[in-house]
CSV table of C-alpha atoms in Angstrom, one decimal:
chain,number,residue,atom,x,y,z
A,212,MET,CA,-18.1,-15.0,-51.4
A,213,VAL,CA,-15.2,-17.3,-52.0
A,214,LYS,CA,-14.1,-19.3,-49.0
A,215,ILE,CA,-10.4,-20.2,-48.9
A,216,ASN,CA,-9.1,-22.9,-46.7
A,217,PHE,CA,-5.6,-21.7,-46.2
A,218,ARG,CA,-4.4,-25.0,-44.9
A,219,ASP,CA,-5.0,-26.6,-48.3
A,220,THR,CA,-3.0,-24.1,-50.3
A,221,ALA,CA,0.5,-24.9,-51.5
A,222,ALA,CA,1.7,-21.8,-49.7
A,223,TYR,CA,1.0,-23.4,-46.4
A,224,TYR,CA,3.2,-26.3,-47.0
A,225,GLY,CA,6.3,-24.5,-48.0
A,226,ALA,CA,7.8,-22.5,-50.8
A,227,GLU,CA,5.3,-21.3,-53.4
A,228,PRO,CA,5.8,-22.7,-56.8
A,229,GLY,CA,7.5,-20.0,-58.9
A,230,GLY,CA,10.1,-19.1,-56.3
A,231,GLY,CA,8.2,-17.0,-53.8
A,232,ALA,CA,9.6,-16.5,-50.3
A,233,PRO,CA,9.3,-19.6,-48.1
A,234,THR,CA,6.4,-19.5,-45.6
A,235,LYS,CA,8.0,-21.9,-43.2
A,236,VAL,CA,11.5,-21.8,-41.6
A,237,LYS,CA,13.4,-24.1,-39.3
A,238,ILE,CA,14.0,-22.9,-35.8
A,239,THR,CA,16.2,-24.8,-33.2
A,240,PHE,CA,15.5,-24.4,-29.5
A,241,VAL,CA,18.4,-25.6,-27.3
A,242,ASP,CA,17.3,-26.3,-23.8
A,243,SER,CA,19.3,-25.6,-20.6
A,244,HIS,CA,20.6,-29.2,-20.8
A,245,ASP,CA,21.9,-28.5,-24.3
A,246,GLN,CA,19.3,-30.7,-25.9
A,247,PRO,CA,18.4,-29.2,-29.3
A,248,ARG,CA,14.9,-29.4,-30.8
A,249,THR,CA,14.4,-28.3,-34.4
A,250,VAL,CA,10.8,-27.4,-35.5
A,251,GLU,CA,9.1,-25.5,-38.3
A,252,GLY,CA,7.9,-22.0,-37.7
A,253,GLU,CA,5.4,-20.2,-39.9
A,254,VAL,CA,6.5,-16.9,-41.3
A,255,GLY,CA,4.4,-14.1,-39.7
A,256,SER,CA,4.0,-15.9,-36.4
A,257,THR,CA,6.3,-15.4,-33.5
A,258,VAL,CA,9.1,-17.6,-32.2
A,259,MET,CA,7.2,-17.9,-28.9
A,260,GLU,CA,4.1,-19.2,-30.8
A,261,THR,CA,6.3,-21.6,-32.6
A,262,ALA,CA,7.6,-22.9,-29.3
A,263,ARG,CA,4.2,-23.3,-27.8
A,264,ARG,CA,2.7,-25.1,-30.9
A,265,ASN,CA,5.6,-27.6,-30.7
A,266,ASP,CA,5.6,-28.2,-27.0
A,267,ILE,CA,9.1,-26.7,-26.5
A,268,PRO,CA,10.0,-26.9,-22.8
A,269,GLU,CA,11.3,-24.0,-20.8
A,270,ILE,CA,9.1,-21.4,-22.5
A,271,ALA,CA,6.2,-20.4,-20.2
A,272,ALA,CA,4.7,-17.5,-22.1
A,273,GLU,CA,2.2,-16.8,-19.3
A,274,CYS,CA,0.8,-13.6,-20.8
A,275,GLY,CA,0.3,-15.2,-24.2
A,276,GLY,CA,2.4,-12.8,-26.2
A,277,ALA,CA,1.5,-9.4,-24.8
A,278,CYS,CA,5.1,-8.6,-23.8
A,279,ALA,CA,3.8,-8.4,-20.2
A,280,CYS,CA,5.4,-11.3,-18.3
A,281,ALA,CA,9.0,-12.0,-19.3
A,282,THR,CA,8.5,-15.8,-19.2
A,283,CYS,CA,9.5,-16.5,-22.9
A,284,HIS,CA,13.1,-15.4,-22.3
A,285,VAL,CA,15.6,-16.8,-24.7
A,286,TYR,CA,19.3,-16.3,-25.6
A,287,VAL,CA,19.7,-15.7,-29.3
A,288,ASP,CA,22.7,-17.6,-30.8
A,289,SER,CA,25.5,-15.1,-31.6
A,290,ALA,CA,25.4,-15.9,-35.3
A,291,TRP,CA,21.7,-14.8,-35.4
A,292,SER,CA,21.6,-11.8,-33.1
A,293,GLU,CA,22.1,-9.3,-35.9
A,294,LYS,CA,19.2,-10.7,-37.9
A,295,THR,CA,16.8,-10.9,-35.0
A,296,GLY,CA,17.6,-7.3,-34.0
A,297,LYS,CA,17.6,-5.6,-30.7
A,298,ALA,CA,14.9,-5.6,-28.1
A,299,SER,CA,12.5,-2.6,-28.1
A,300,GLN,CA,12.3,-0.3,-25.2
A,301,MET,CA,9.2,-2.1,-23.9
A,302,GLU,CA,10.9,-5.4,-24.2
A,303,GLU,CA,14.0,-4.2,-22.4
A,304,ASP,CA,11.7,-3.0,-19.6
A,305,MET,CA,10.1,-6.4,-19.4
A,306,LEU,CA,13.5,-8.1,-19.4
A,307,ASP,CA,14.1,-6.5,-16.0
A,308,PHE,CA,11.7,-9.2,-14.7
A,309,ALA,CA,13.6,-12.1,-16.3
A,310,PHE,CA,16.6,-13.9,-14.7
A,311,ASP,CA,20.2,-14.1,-15.8
A,312,VAL,CA,19.7,-11.6,-18.5
A,313,GLN,CA,22.6,-11.5,-21.0
A,314,PRO,CA,23.4,-9.1,-23.9
A,315,ASN,CA,21.8,-11.6,-26.3
A,316,SER,CA,18.6,-12.0,-24.2
A,317,ARG,CA,15.3,-11.5,-26.0
A,318,LEU,CA,11.6,-12.2,-25.2
A,319,CYS,CA,10.8,-14.6,-28.1
A,320,CYS,CA,7.1,-13.3,-28.3
A,321,GLN,CA,8.7,-10.2,-29.8
A,322,ILE,CA,10.6,-12.0,-32.5
A,323,THR,CA,8.5,-12.4,-35.6
A,324,VAL,CA,9.4,-15.3,-37.9
A,325,ARG,CA,10.7,-14.0,-41.2
A,326,PRO,CA,12.2,-15.9,-44.2
A,327,GLU,CA,15.7,-14.7,-43.3
A,328,LEU,CA,15.5,-16.3,-39.9
A,329,ASP,CA,15.5,-19.8,-41.5
A,330,GLY,CA,17.9,-21.8,-39.3
A,331,LEU,CA,17.6,-19.6,-36.2
A,332,ILE,CA,19.0,-21.0,-33.0
A,333,VAL,CA,17.9,-19.8,-29.6
A,334,LYS,CA,18.8,-21.2,-26.2
A,335,THR,CA,16.3,-21.4,-23.3
A,336,PRO,CA,17.2,-20.5,-19.7
A,337,SER,CA,16.8,-23.0,-16.9
A,338,GLN,CA,14.2,-20.8,-15.2
A,339,GLN,CA,11.5,-18.5,-16.5
A,340,GLY,CA,9.7,-17.4,-13.3
B,164,MET,CA,-18.3,-3.0,-1.1
B,165,SER,CA,-16.4,-3.6,2.0
B,166,GLN,CA,-13.6,-5.7,3.5
B,167,THR,CA,-14.6,-7.8,6.4
B,168,ASN,CA,-12.4,-9.3,9.1
B,169,ALA,CA,-14.9,-11.6,10.9
B,170,ALA,CA,-13.4,-14.9,11.8
B,171,GLU,CA,-16.2,-17.1,10.4
B,172,ILE,CA,-18.2,-16.1,7.4
B,173,ASN,CA,-21.4,-17.7,6.1
B,174,THR,CA,-22.4,-17.0,2.5
B,175,ASP,CA,-24.1,-18.5,-0.5
B,176,VAL,CA,-21.1,-18.6,-2.8
B,177,VAL,CA,-17.3,-18.1,-2.4
B,178,ILE,CA,-15.6,-17.1,-5.6
B,179,ILE,CA,-11.9,-17.7,-5.7
B,180,GLY,CA,-10.3,-15.1,-7.9
B,181,ALA,CA,-11.3,-11.5,-8.7
B,182,GLY,CA,-10.3,-11.4,-12.3
B,183,PRO,CA,-12.9,-10.5,-15.0
B,184,ALA,CA,-14.4,-14.0,-15.0
B,185,GLY,CA,-14.9,-14.0,-11.2
B,186,LEU,CA,-16.2,-10.4,-11.2
B,187,PHE,CA,-18.8,-11.0,-13.9
B,188,THR,CA,-20.0,-14.2,-12.2
B,189,VAL,CA,-20.9,-12.0,-9.2
B,190,PHE,CA,-23.2,-10.1,-11.6
B,191,GLU,CA,-24.9,-13.3,-12.9
B,192,LEU,CA,-25.3,-14.7,-9.4
B,193,GLY,CA,-26.6,-11.3,-8.1
B,194,LEU,CA,-29.4,-11.3,-10.7
B,195,LEU,CA,-30.5,-14.6,-9.1
B,196,ASP,CA,-30.4,-13.2,-5.5
B,197,ILE,CA,-27.2,-15.1,-4.6
B,198,LYS,CA,-24.8,-13.4,-2.3
B,199,THR,CA,-21.0,-13.7,-2.9
B,200,HIS,CA,-17.7,-13.3,-1.1
B,201,ILE,CA,-14.7,-13.1,-3.4
B,202,ILE,CA,-11.2,-13.9,-2.4
B,203,ASP,CA,-8.0,-12.9,-4.2
B,204,ILE,CA,-4.3,-13.0,-3.4
B,205,LEU,CA,-3.7,-9.7,-5.1
B,206,PRO,CA,-4.3,-6.4,-3.3
B,207,ARG,CA,-7.0,-5.3,-5.8
B,208,ALA,CA,-9.5,-6.6,-8.3
B,209,GLY,CA,-8.8,-7.4,-12.0
B,210,GLY,CA,-6.5,-10.4,-11.9
B,211,GLN,CA,-4.2,-10.6,-14.9
B,212,CYS,CA,-5.9,-7.5,-16.3
B,213,SER,CA,-4.7,-5.3,-13.5
B,214,GLU,CA,-1.5,-7.2,-12.8
B,215,LEU,CA,-0.1,-8.0,-16.2
B,216,TYR,CA,-1.5,-5.4,-18.6
B,217,PRO,CA,-3.3,-2.6,-16.8
B,218,GLU,CA,-2.5,-0.1,-19.5
B,219,LYS,CA,-2.6,-2.4,-22.5
B,220,PRO,CA,-5.6,-2.2,-24.8
B,221,ILE,CA,-7.9,-5.2,-25.2
B,222,TYR,CA,-9.8,-5.4,-28.5
B,223,ASP,CA,-11.9,-8.5,-28.2
B,224,ILE,CA,-14.5,-7.6,-25.5
B,225,PRO,CA,-17.9,-7.7,-27.2
B,226,GLY,CA,-19.4,-4.2,-27.3
B,227,LEU,CA,-16.2,-2.5,-26.2
B,228,PRO,CA,-14.1,-1.8,-29.3
B,229,VAL,CA,-11.1,-1.0,-27.1
B,230,VAL,CA,-10.6,-1.0,-23.4
B,231,THR,CA,-7.5,-1.3,-21.1
B,232,GLY,CA,-7.2,-4.0,-18.5
B,233,GLN,CA,-7.7,-1.3,-15.8
B,234,GLY,CA,-10.7,0.1,-17.7
B,235,LEU,CA,-12.4,-3.3,-18.0
B,236,THR,CA,-11.9,-4.0,-14.3
B,237,GLY,CA,-13.3,-0.6,-13.4
B,238,ASN,CA,-16.4,-1.2,-15.6
B,239,LEU,CA,-17.0,-4.6,-14.1
B,240,MET,CA,-16.7,-3.3,-10.6
B,241,GLN,CA,-19.3,-0.7,-11.4
B,242,GLN,CA,-21.5,-3.3,-13.0
B,243,ILE,CA,-21.5,-5.6,-9.9
B,244,GLU,CA,-21.8,-2.8,-7.3
B,245,PRO,CA,-25.6,-3.2,-6.9
B,246,PHE,CA,-25.0,-6.7,-5.6
B,247,GLY,CA,-22.6,-5.7,-2.9
B,248,PRO,CA,-20.1,-8.5,-3.0
B,249,THR,CA,-17.6,-8.6,-0.2
B,250,PHE,CA,-13.9,-8.6,-1.2
B,251,HIS,CA,-11.1,-10.3,0.7
B,252,PHE,CA,-7.9,-9.1,-0.9
B,253,ASN,CA,-4.3,-10.2,-0.1
B,254,GLU,CA,-5.6,-13.6,0.9
B,255,MET,CA,-5.1,-17.0,-0.6
B,256,VAL,CA,-7.5,-19.9,-0.1
B,257,GLU,CA,-5.5,-22.7,1.4
B,258,THR,CA,-8.0,-25.5,2.1
B,259,LEU,CA,-11.3,-26.4,0.6
B,260,THR,CA,-13.3,-29.1,2.5
B,261,SER,CA,-16.5,-30.7,1.3
B,262,LEU,CA,-19.1,-31.1,4.0
B,263,GLY,CA,-22.4,-31.7,2.3
B,264,SER,CA,-24.0,-34.2,0.0
B,265,GLN,CA,-24.2,-34.4,-3.8
B,266,GLN,CA,-27.7,-32.9,-3.7
B,267,ALA,CA,-27.0,-30.4,-1.0
B,268,PRO,CA,-23.3,-29.5,-1.2
B,269,SER,CA,-21.6,-27.3,1.4
B,270,PHE,CA,-18.0,-26.3,1.8
B,271,ARG,CA,-15.6,-24.9,4.3
B,272,LEU,CA,-12.7,-22.8,3.1
B,273,THR,CA,-9.8,-21.4,5.1
B,274,THR,CA,-7.4,-18.7,3.9
B,275,ASP,CA,-3.8,-18.0,4.8
B,276,ALA,CA,-5.1,-15.0,6.8
B,277,GLY,CA,-7.0,-17.4,9.1
B,278,LYS,CA,-10.5,-16.6,7.8
B,279,ILE,CA,-13.0,-19.4,7.6
B,280,PHE,CA,-15.9,-19.4,5.1
B,281,ASN,CA,-18.9,-21.6,5.0
B,282,ALA,CA,-20.5,-21.7,1.5
B,283,LYS,CA,-23.0,-23.8,-0.4
B,284,VAL,CA,-21.2,-23.3,-3.7
B,285,VAL,CA,-17.6,-22.6,-4.6
B,286,ILE,CA,-16.6,-21.0,-8.0
B,287,VAL,CA,-13.0,-21.3,-8.9
B,288,ALA,CA,-12.1,-18.4,-11.1
B,289,ALA,CA,-8.4,-18.5,-10.4
B,290,GLY,CA,-7.0,-17.9,-13.9
B,291,GLY,CA,-3.5,-19.2,-14.1
B,292,GLY,CA,-3.4,-19.8,-10.4
B,293,SER,CA,-2.2,-17.4,-7.7
B,294,PHE,CA,0.3,-14.6,-8.4
B,295,GLN,CA,3.4,-15.2,-6.4
B,296,PRO,CA,6.8,-13.4,-6.4
B,297,LYS,CA,9.3,-14.6,-8.9
B,298,LYS,CA,12.3,-16.1,-7.2
B,299,PRO,CA,15.7,-15.5,-8.6
B,300,PRO,CA,17.8,-18.6,-9.4
B,301,ILE,CA,20.3,-18.1,-6.6
B,302,PRO,CA,21.5,-21.4,-5.2
B,303,GLU,CA,20.1,-22.1,-1.7
B,304,ILE,CA,18.1,-18.9,-1.5
B,305,ALA,CA,15.1,-20.9,-0.2
B,306,GLN,CA,16.7,-21.5,3.2
B,307,TYR,CA,16.9,-17.7,3.8
B,308,GLU,CA,13.4,-16.9,2.6
B,309,GLY,CA,11.2,-15.3,5.3
B,310,LYS,CA,14.3,-14.9,7.6
B,311,SER,CA,16.6,-12.6,5.7
B,312,VAL,CA,15.4,-12.8,2.1
B,313,PHE,CA,12.1,-11.1,1.6
B,314,TYR,CA,9.8,-10.5,-1.5
B,315,ALA,CA,7.7,-8.0,0.3
B,316,VAL,CA,8.1,-5.8,3.4
B,317,ARG,CA,5.9,-6.8,6.3
B,318,GLN,CA,7.7,-4.9,9.1
B,319,MET,CA,10.1,-2.1,8.2
B,320,GLU,CA,11.7,-2.3,11.7
B,321,ASP,CA,13.2,-5.6,10.7
B,322,PHE,CA,15.5,-3.7,8.3
B,323,ARG,CA,16.8,-1.2,10.8
B,324,ASP,CA,20.6,-1.0,11.1
B,325,LYS,CA,21.0,-3.8,8.5
B,326,ASP,CA,23.0,-3.9,5.4
B,327,VAL,CA,20.2,-4.2,2.8
B,328,VAL,CA,20.6,-5.2,-0.8
B,329,ILE,CA,17.6,-4.6,-3.2
B,330,ILE,CA,17.6,-6.2,-6.7
B,331,GLY,CA,15.4,-4.8,-9.5
B,332,GLY,CA,14.5,-1.7,-11.5
B,333,GLY,CA,10.8,-1.4,-11.2
B,334,ASP,CA,8.5,0.5,-8.8
B,335,SER,CA,8.7,-2.0,-6.0
B,336,ALA,CA,12.5,-2.0,-6.0
B,337,LEU,CA,12.7,1.8,-6.1
B,338,ASP,CA,9.9,2.4,-3.6
B,339,TRP,CA,11.6,0.2,-1.0
B,340,THR,CA,15.0,1.7,-1.8
B,341,LEU,CA,13.6,5.1,-0.9
B,342,ASN,CA,11.6,3.8,2.1
B,343,LEU,CA,14.3,1.7,3.7
B,344,GLN,CA,17.3,4.0,3.1
B,345,PRO,CA,16.7,6.2,6.2
B,346,ILE,CA,16.6,3.2,8.6
B,347,ALA,CA,19.1,0.8,7.0
B,348,LYS,CA,22.7,0.8,8.0
B,349,SER,CA,23.6,0.6,4.3
B,350,LEU,CA,21.6,0.1,1.2
B,351,THR,CA,22.8,-1.2,-2.2
B,352,LEU,CA,20.5,-1.2,-5.2
B,353,VAL,CA,21.5,-3.8,-7.9
B,354,HIS,CA,20.0,-3.7,-11.4
B,355,ARG,CA,21.1,-5.1,-14.7
B,356,ARG,CA,21.0,-1.8,-16.6
B,357,ASP,CA,21.1,1.9,-15.9
B,358,ALA,CA,17.5,2.4,-16.9
B,359,PHE,CA,14.4,2.0,-14.7
B,360,ARG,CA,10.8,1.2,-15.4
B,361,ALA,CA,9.4,3.2,-12.5
B,362,ALA,CA,7.8,6.5,-11.6
B,363,PRO,CA,10.2,9.3,-12.8
B,364,HIS,CA,10.1,11.0,-9.4
B,365,SER,CA,11.2,7.8,-7.7
B,366,VAL,CA,14.1,7.4,-10.2
B,367,SER,CA,15.3,10.9,-9.6
B,368,ALA,CA,15.0,10.6,-5.8
B,369,MET,CA,17.0,7.4,-6.0
B,370,GLN,CA,19.7,9.1,-8.2
B,371,ASP,CA,20.0,11.9,-5.7
B,372,LEU,CA,20.6,9.4,-2.9
B,373,VAL,CA,23.4,7.8,-5.0
B,374,ALA,CA,24.9,11.2,-5.9
B,375,ASN,CA,25.0,12.1,-2.2
B,376,GLY,CA,26.6,8.9,-1.2
B,377,LYS,CA,23.5,7.7,0.9
B,378,ILE,CA,23.1,4.5,-1.1
B,379,ALA,CA,25.2,2.5,-3.6
B,380,PHE,CA,24.0,1.6,-7.1
B,381,LYS,CA,25.6,-1.4,-8.8
B,382,LEU,CA,25.1,-2.6,-12.4
B,383,GLY,CA,25.0,-6.4,-12.4
B,384,GLN,CA,23.3,-9.4,-10.9
B,385,ILE,CA,23.4,-11.2,-7.5
B,386,THR,CA,24.6,-14.8,-8.3
B,387,GLN,CA,25.2,-16.2,-4.8
B,388,VAL,CA,24.5,-15.6,-1.2
B,389,GLU,CA,26.3,-16.7,2.0
B,390,GLY,CA,25.3,-17.0,5.6
B,391,ASN,CA,24.1,-19.6,8.1
B,392,GLN,CA,20.9,-20.8,9.7
B,393,GLY,CA,18.8,-18.6,7.4
B,394,GLN,CA,20.7,-15.5,8.3
B,395,LEU,CA,22.6,-13.8,5.4
B,396,THR,CA,26.0,-12.4,5.8
B,397,SER,CA,26.9,-11.5,2.3
B,398,ALA,CA,25.8,-11.5,-1.3
B,399,LEU,CA,28.0,-12.0,-4.4
B,400,LEU,CA,27.5,-9.5,-7.1
B,401,LYS,CA,28.6,-10.2,-10.7
B,402,THR,CA,29.0,-6.9,-12.4
B,403,ASN,CA,28.1,-6.4,-16.0
B,404,ASP,CA,31.9,-6.4,-16.7
B,405,GLY,CA,32.2,-9.9,-15.2
B,406,VAL,CA,33.9,-8.8,-11.9
B,407,ILE,CA,32.7,-10.6,-8.8
B,408,GLU,CA,32.2,-8.3,-5.8
B,409,LYS,CA,31.2,-9.4,-2.2
B,410,LEU,CA,28.6,-7.2,-0.6
B,411,SER,CA,28.0,-7.2,3.1
B,412,CYS,CA,24.3,-8.1,3.4
B,413,GLN,CA,21.9,-9.1,6.2
B,414,ARG,CA,18.7,-8.4,4.2
B,415,LEU,CA,18.1,-9.2,0.6
B,416,MET,CA,15.0,-8.2,-1.4
B,417,PRO,CA,14.6,-9.4,-5.0
B,418,PHE,CA,11.9,-7.6,-7.0
B,419,PHE,CA,11.3,-9.5,-10.2
B,420,GLY,CA,7.6,-9.1,-10.5
B,421,LEU,CA,5.0,-11.8,-10.1
B,422,THR,CA,4.4,-15.2,-11.7
B,423,MET,CA,1.3,-17.4,-11.8
B,424,LYS,CA,1.5,-20.7,-9.8
B,425,LEU,CA,-1.3,-23.1,-9.6
B,426,GLY,CA,-0.8,-23.2,-5.8
B,427,PRO,CA,-3.3,-24.8,-3.4
B,428,VAL,CA,-5.9,-25.5,-6.1
B,429,ALA,CA,-3.9,-28.7,-6.8
B,430,ASP,CA,-4.6,-29.9,-3.3
B,431,TRP,CA,-8.4,-29.7,-3.3
B,432,GLY,CA,-9.1,-33.1,-4.7
B,433,LEU,CA,-10.4,-31.8,-8.0
B,434,ASN,CA,-9.5,-33.6,-11.2
B,435,LEU,CA,-6.7,-31.8,-13.0
B,436,ASN,CA,-5.6,-31.9,-16.6
B,437,GLU,CA,-2.3,-30.2,-17.1
B,438,ASN,CA,-3.0,-27.7,-14.3
B,439,LEU,CA,-6.5,-27.0,-15.6
B,440,VAL,CA,-9.7,-28.0,-14.0
B,441,PRO,CA,-12.0,-30.1,-16.4
B,442,VAL,CA,-15.7,-29.0,-16.4
B,443,ASP,CA,-18.8,-29.8,-18.3
B,444,THR,CA,-20.0,-27.3,-20.8
B,445,GLU,CA,-23.6,-27.2,-19.6
B,446,LYS,CA,-23.0,-25.9,-16.1
B,447,PHE,CA,-19.2,-25.5,-15.9
B,448,GLU,CA,-19.2,-27.7,-12.9
B,449,THR,CA,-16.2,-29.8,-11.9
B,450,SER,CA,-16.1,-33.4,-11.0
B,451,HIS,CA,-17.2,-32.4,-7.6
B,452,PRO,CA,-20.9,-31.3,-7.3
B,453,GLY,CA,-21.1,-27.7,-6.1
B,454,ILE,CA,-17.6,-26.7,-7.2
B,455,PHE,CA,-17.6,-24.8,-10.5
B,456,ALA,CA,-14.6,-23.5,-12.5
B,457,VAL,CA,-14.9,-20.5,-14.9
B,458,GLY,CA,-12.3,-18.5,-16.9
B,459,ASP,CA,-8.8,-19.5,-17.8
B,460,ILE,CA,-8.5,-22.2,-15.1
B,461,ASN,CA,-11.1,-24.5,-16.6
B,462,TYR,CA,-10.8,-27.0,-19.5
B,463,TYR,CA,-13.3,-28.5,-21.9
B,464,PRO,CA,-13.1,-29.5,-25.5
B,465,GLY,CA,-12.8,-26.4,-27.7
B,466,LYS,CA,-11.9,-24.1,-24.7
B,467,LEU,CA,-10.7,-20.7,-25.7
B,468,LYS,CA,-8.8,-18.7,-23.1
B,469,LEU,CA,-10.7,-15.5,-23.8
B,470,ILE,CA,-12.3,-13.1,-21.3
B,471,LEU,CA,-15.6,-13.4,-23.2
B,472,SER,CA,-15.5,-17.2,-22.6
B,473,GLY,CA,-15.3,-16.6,-18.9
B,474,PHE,CA,-18.3,-14.3,-19.0
B,475,HIS,CA,-20.4,-17.0,-20.7
B,476,GLU,CA,-19.2,-19.7,-18.3
B,477,GLY,CA,-20.1,-17.6,-15.2
B,478,ALA,CA,-23.6,-17.1,-16.5
B,479,LEU,CA,-24.2,-20.8,-16.9
B,480,ALA,CA,-22.6,-21.7,-13.7
B,481,ALA,CA,-24.9,-19.3,-11.9
B,482,GLN,CA,-28.0,-21.1,-13.2
B,483,LYS,CA,-26.9,-24.3,-11.7
B,484,ALA,CA,-25.7,-22.6,-8.5
B,485,HIS,CA,-29.2,-21.3,-8.1
B,486,ARG,CA,-30.5,-24.9,-7.9
B,487,TYR,CA,-28.2,-25.7,-5.0
B,488,ILE,CA,-28.9,-22.5,-3.1
B,489,TYR,CA,-32.7,-22.3,-3.6
B,490,PRO,CA,-33.6,-26.0,-4.2
B,491,ASP,CA,-37.3,-25.2,-3.9
B,492,LYS,CA,-37.5,-22.1,-6.1
B,493,LYS,CA,-38.2,-22.3,-9.8
B,494,LEU,CA,-35.8,-20.3,-11.8
B,495,LEU,CA,-37.5,-18.0,-14.4
B,496,PHE,CA,-35.4,-16.8,-17.2
B,497,GLN,CA,-35.6,-13.0,-17.5
B,498,TYR,CA,-34.0,-10.2,-19.5
B,499,THR,CA,-32.5,-7.1,-17.8
B,500,THR,CA,-34.1,-5.1,-20.6
B,501,SER,CA,-37.7,-6.0,-19.7
B,502,SER,CA,-37.8,-7.5,-16.2
B,503,THR,CA,-38.7,-4.9,-13.6
B,504,ASN,CA,-37.7,-7.5,-11.0
B,505,LEU,CA,-34.1,-7.6,-12.4
B,506,GLN,CA,-34.1,-3.8,-12.8
B,507,LYS,CA,-35.0,-3.4,-9.1
B,508,LYS,CA,-32.1,-5.6,-8.2
B,509,LEU,CA,-29.8,-3.4,-10.4
B,510,GLY,CA,-31.2,-0.3,-8.8
B,511,VAL,CA,-32.4,1.2,-12.1
B,512,SER,CA,-36.1,0.7,-11.7
């Protein structure tokens, strides 16, 4: 059996040689005091996981990504809302338990990081729960 | 399994939290002839499993390829039934006082319902802390809480002949809309969208009341409240079109679900590390002899917040608890498959 340590592969560190799709993208979280924090998110993970790994404040994510708590509420920047897409029915139901819900509100555990989201900007609310 | 209301309760072990870790610890203690009382702020067993994801499948319980939060809770309740733990639901442990010595610990616990427990061992299985209602970010709402803003109904009479505003679109919001409408002077339901995550018959009953002019339904959010000395007079509604409307309101009930707060655990003199309780990995005991922590609330190098970790932790904590409770008895390690002694306790022999 061949054991692969994925963290040592070139793919982990960025664009694959030969022009493959990037495996990391930049995501900017703007907090409720307008302080931006730009971090790297891995393609395939979620925006919530990216926030947690990088100690982004104002994201609680109590349920750990099960779409069951509405404490990873974010406002998607208007330039990106088309690319992130709309909330699913289940997510809309959970958003009922978030505060100050706006048309651009999403639960960021339900946004999967994709190459086309490179540069994504989301804003966090002052209160999650 | 029964609920008890006695004022002072003497027991071997008090477990704080009736989630999966707390429930399975009852089993491991029971095999060692240790009696437990288990206290939880929620009205039922299961903790996060029943509160956050009762219907969602869990795939990483060893031996159960798929089980829902509710299903796992039901199985655990069945598994611990032979040991007859006593449950105290809807109660929060407020104080924990250490009375004994390092070698022979003993503890006194009090709950917000006024019960007093005397125990030799305390096992904190409180997960993310206690579930408490989410409070909306309305300025100065705190000064009205318990007087004219409520997150649960204790006495329906308190709502008679009042202008009541209920916020939310879940079962709690709809149930109380239906229950309070007959006695309220007026009732307005406020929700951010025209869709509800509630039992279909409640939704249609509510829509009938709206159609018949018995209640009002407004699309929007409550952004401000007005009143004095804790008594509300009005609430400001911001509709989804951005219009501000003033609603006459003497009683406001926001229903935004529950959130986990560490709560009184922080006041018990335990070492804390980012709201988690550090334990050793041999006994899962805290810095205080006789107080253990199992499940999501504990911390040690390599900790994984998985239900299966809580099961393992409870089993090892029970071994050490036995030494405190039966200091003169030697503990023999036995298997449930072969020990008739254990099988008798389980009621299968």
